[in-house]
Short mmCIF file of C-alpha atoms in Angstrom, two decimals:
data_model
loop_
_atom_site.label_atom_id
_atom_site.label_comp_id
_atom_site.label_asym_id
_atom_site.label_seq_id
_atom_site.Cartn_x
_atom_site.Cartn_y
_atom_site.Cartn_z
CA MET A 6 0.00 0.00 0.00
CA LYS A 7 1.36 3.45 -0.90
CA LEU A 8 1.82 6.01 1.88
CA LEU A 9 -0.93 8.29 0.48
CA ASP A 10 -3.42 5.40 0.43
CA GLN A 11 -2.45 4.58 4.00
CA LEU A 12 -2.94 8.22 5.09
CA ASP A 13 -6.43 8.24 3.58
CA ALA A 14 -7.30 5.04 5.47
CA GLU A 15 -6.20 6.13 8.95
CA PRO A 16 -7.75 8.80 11.18
CA SER A 17 -5.82 11.97 11.91
CA GLU A 18 -7.16 11.99 15.50
CA VAL A 19 -8.47 9.33 17.84
CA TRP A 20 -10.27 10.32 21.05
CA LEU A 21 -10.73 7.56 23.65
CA LEU A 22 -13.10 7.75 26.60
CA ASN A 23 -13.30 5.03 29.25
CA VAL A 24 -15.90 5.63 31.96
CA GLU A 25 -17.77 3.75 34.65
CA SER A 26 -21.48 4.15 35.40
CA LEU A 27 -22.09 7.13 33.13
CA GLU A 28 -25.31 9.00 33.96
CA MET A 29 -26.25 8.96 30.27
CA THR A 30 -27.17 6.15 27.93
CA SER A 31 -24.65 5.05 25.32
CA ASP A 32 -27.02 6.28 22.62
CA GLU A 33 -27.05 9.77 24.19
CA VAL A 34 -23.25 9.85 24.27
CA VAL A 35 -22.97 8.66 20.66
CA LYS A 36 -25.55 11.29 19.57
CA GLU A 37 -23.55 14.04 21.28
CA LEU A 38 -20.33 12.82 19.64
CA GLN A 39 -22.11 12.67 16.28
CA ASP A 40 -23.17 16.31 16.70
CA LEU A 41 -19.49 17.27 17.05
CA THR A 42 -18.76 15.95 13.56
CA TRP A 43 -21.16 18.35 11.79
CA ARG A 44 -19.87 21.79 10.87
CA PRO A 45 -22.56 24.49 10.81
CA GLY A 46 -24.09 24.91 7.36
CA GLU A 47 -22.48 21.78 5.87
CA ARG A 48 -24.47 19.05 4.11
CA TYR A 49 -22.23 16.23 5.31
CA PRO A 50 -20.39 15.49 8.56
CA LEU A 51 -16.62 15.41 8.84
CA MET A 52 -14.91 12.12 8.09
CA SER A 53 -15.34 10.19 11.32
CA ASN A 54 -16.05 6.88 12.96
CA ILE A 55 -17.76 6.61 16.34
CA SER A 56 -17.87 3.35 18.26
CA ALA A 57 -19.12 2.40 21.70
CA ARG A 58 -18.46 -0.70 23.75
CA GLN A 59 -19.90 -1.67 27.11
CA GLY A 60 -19.05 -4.39 29.55
CA ILE A 61 -19.22 -5.58 33.12
CA LEU A 62 -16.04 -6.24 35.04
CA ASN A 63 -16.10 -8.81 37.86
CA TRP A 64 -12.80 -9.11 39.73
CA GLY A 65 -13.99 -9.36 43.32
CA ALA A 66 -16.26 -6.35 42.91
CA SER A 67 -18.60 -5.72 40.01
CA SER A 68 -18.61 -2.55 37.93
CA SER A 69 -19.82 -1.56 34.50
CA LEU A 70 -17.47 -0.02 31.98
CA SER A 71 -18.14 1.92 28.80
CA GLN A 72 -15.62 2.84 26.15
CA PHE A 73 -16.27 5.40 23.41
CA LEU A 74 -13.96 5.97 20.48
CA LEU A 75 -14.18 8.92 18.10
CA GLU A 76 -11.86 8.73 15.10
CA MET A 77 -11.65 11.89 13.00
CA GLY A 78 -10.18 12.40 9.53
CA ALA A 79 -8.48 15.68 8.63
CA GLY A 80 -10.93 16.29 5.78
CA GLY A 81 -9.37 19.57 4.69
CA LEU A 82 -9.85 21.34 8.01
CA GLY A 83 -7.86 24.50 8.48
CA GLY A 84 -5.79 25.17 11.60
CA ILE A 85 -8.31 27.37 13.41
CA GLU A 86 -11.26 25.16 12.51
CA ALA A 87 -9.41 21.99 13.55
CA ALA A 88 -8.40 23.64 16.84
CA GLY A 89 -12.02 24.64 17.46
CA ILE A 90 -13.27 21.11 16.88
CA ALA A 91 -10.52 19.68 19.12
CA ALA A 92 -11.53 22.14 21.87
CA ALA A 93 -15.21 21.10 21.51
CA ILE A 94 -14.28 17.41 21.74
CA ARG A 95 -12.04 18.04 24.76
CA TYR A 96 -14.87 19.96 26.48
CA THR A 97 -17.43 17.24 25.68
CA TYR A 98 -15.16 14.44 26.89
CA GLY A 99 -14.52 16.43 30.09
CA LYS A 100 -18.26 16.77 30.59
CA PHE A 101 -18.70 13.00 30.15
CA ARG A 102 -15.95 12.35 32.71
CA ASP A 103 -17.65 14.74 35.16
CA ARG A 104 -20.92 12.78 34.75
CA SER A 105 -19.17 9.48 35.33
CA GLN A 106 -19.34 7.74 38.69
CA GLY A 107 -16.34 6.06 40.26
CA ASP A 108 -13.88 7.56 37.78
CA PRO A 109 -11.45 9.50 39.98
CA TRP A 110 -8.09 10.61 38.74
CA GLY A 111 -5.52 8.47 40.45
CA GLU A 112 -2.03 9.06 41.69
CA SER A 113 0.51 10.24 39.17
CA ILE A 114 2.51 7.70 37.19
CA SER A 115 6.03 7.96 35.88
CA GLU A 116 6.77 9.44 32.48
CA ASP A 117 8.22 6.08 31.40
CA VAL A 118 4.93 4.30 32.13
CA ALA A 119 2.96 7.00 30.28
CA LEU A 120 5.39 6.82 27.35
CA ALA A 121 4.92 3.05 27.06
CA GLN A 122 1.13 3.49 27.07
CA ALA A 123 1.36 6.19 24.37
CA LYS A 124 3.51 4.04 22.10
CA ALA A 125 1.29 0.97 22.60
CA ARG A 126 -1.84 2.89 21.58
CA ILE A 127 -0.17 4.43 18.50
CA VAL A 128 0.98 0.97 17.43
CA GLU A 129 -2.55 -0.39 18.01
CA HIS A 130 -4.47 2.36 16.17
CA TYR A 131 -2.04 3.22 13.37
CA GLY A 132 -0.31 -0.11 12.76
CA VAL A 133 3.23 1.22 12.93
CA ALA A 134 6.25 -0.53 14.40
CA GLU A 135 7.13 0.69 17.87
CA ASP A 136 10.85 0.82 17.09
CA ALA A 137 10.11 3.19 14.16
CA LEU A 138 8.91 5.87 16.63
CA SER A 139 11.32 8.28 18.29
CA VAL A 140 10.29 10.77 20.96
CA GLN A 141 10.46 14.37 19.75
CA ARG A 142 8.72 16.03 22.69
CA ALA A 143 7.57 14.93 26.15
CA GLU A 144 5.55 17.30 28.29
CA THR A 145 4.06 16.77 31.75
CA ASN A 146 1.03 18.71 32.99
CA ALA A 147 1.10 18.00 36.74
CA ALA A 148 -2.06 20.01 37.45
CA ASP A 149 -4.15 17.91 35.04
CA LYS A 150 -2.15 14.71 35.71
CA ARG A 151 -1.55 14.34 32.00
CA PHE A 152 1.40 13.62 29.73
CA GLU A 153 1.68 14.66 26.10
CA PHE A 154 4.14 13.06 23.68
CA THR A 155 5.09 13.76 20.08
CA PHE A 156 6.92 11.11 18.03
CA ALA A 157 8.68 11.16 14.68
CA HIS A 158 8.25 8.08 12.51
CA THR A 159 10.97 6.85 10.17
CA ASP A 160 8.67 7.47 7.14
CA GLY A 161 8.38 11.20 7.98
CA ARG A 162 4.99 11.15 9.69
CA SER A 163 4.47 12.59 13.17
CA PHE A 164 2.36 10.95 15.86
CA GLY A 165 1.24 12.14 19.25
CA ALA A 166 -0.58 10.95 22.35
CA GLU A 167 -2.08 12.31 25.55
CA VAL A 168 -1.97 9.97 28.53
CA GLY A 169 -3.75 10.55 31.83
CA VAL A 170 -4.23 8.53 34.98
CA ILE A 171 -7.64 7.08 35.76
CA LYS A 172 -8.14 4.76 38.72
CA ASP A 173 -4.35 4.65 39.23
CA SER A 174 -3.92 3.25 35.73
CA PRO A 175 -2.33 4.99 32.72
CA THR A 176 -5.03 5.74 30.16
CA CYS A 177 -4.48 7.06 26.66
CA MET A 178 -7.12 9.70 25.93
CA ARG A 179 -6.12 11.13 22.56
CA LEU A 180 -3.94 10.11 19.63
CA TRP A 181 -3.09 11.98 16.47
CA ARG A 182 -0.95 11.76 13.37
CA GLU A 183 0.28 14.20 10.77
CA ALA A 184 1.42 13.52 7.23
CA PRO A 185 5.07 14.05 6.33
CA ARG A 186 5.98 17.65 5.61
CA THR A 187 6.89 18.20 1.97
#
C-alpha cells in the first residue's frame, strides 16, 4: 500500500473515553459525539467513525465499563477550525468524565509508564512498528495529571498521544498523526 493510500485510510485523530457508570445512555453519548462531527451549514459530517463498547467487570467487585472511540479524519480542516473542533471534543469528553461515577483521577505515574502506554496505543491504532517511533517532545502537565508526547516516525509522519491517569492506571485519551511535511 502506498503512503498516500495509507494516510487516507487512517484517522488523523483518535479520542478515547473510558468511563464507569455514566449518567447517560450510550445512545445519548454517541448522539452528542455525532453532533461534534457536523460543521454548521455543511451538508455532510466530517470524516469520522464513532464506536461504543460496554461491559461488566467482575474481579472481586462488580462494575460496569463503557468505552467510546471517536476517530476523526483531517478532511481539509484548516488550523483554526481543527483547533475549534478539538476544543469542543475536549470539552465534551470532560463533561462525560464529570458525569461518570467512580472515575477518579488516580495518583501520578512515571513518564516512562505514560510513554509506554502512548507508544502501545499508537501501534494499536495506526499499525506502525514501535521501534520506528522516536520521541520528539515529552511534556508533563502536573495540574491535570496528563502527559503529552510527540513522536517522529521513520517514514516522515508525526504521531502524538495524551496519557492521563484514571483509577491509578495509565489511560491514553487522545492520539493523532500528521502527514510528512513536503
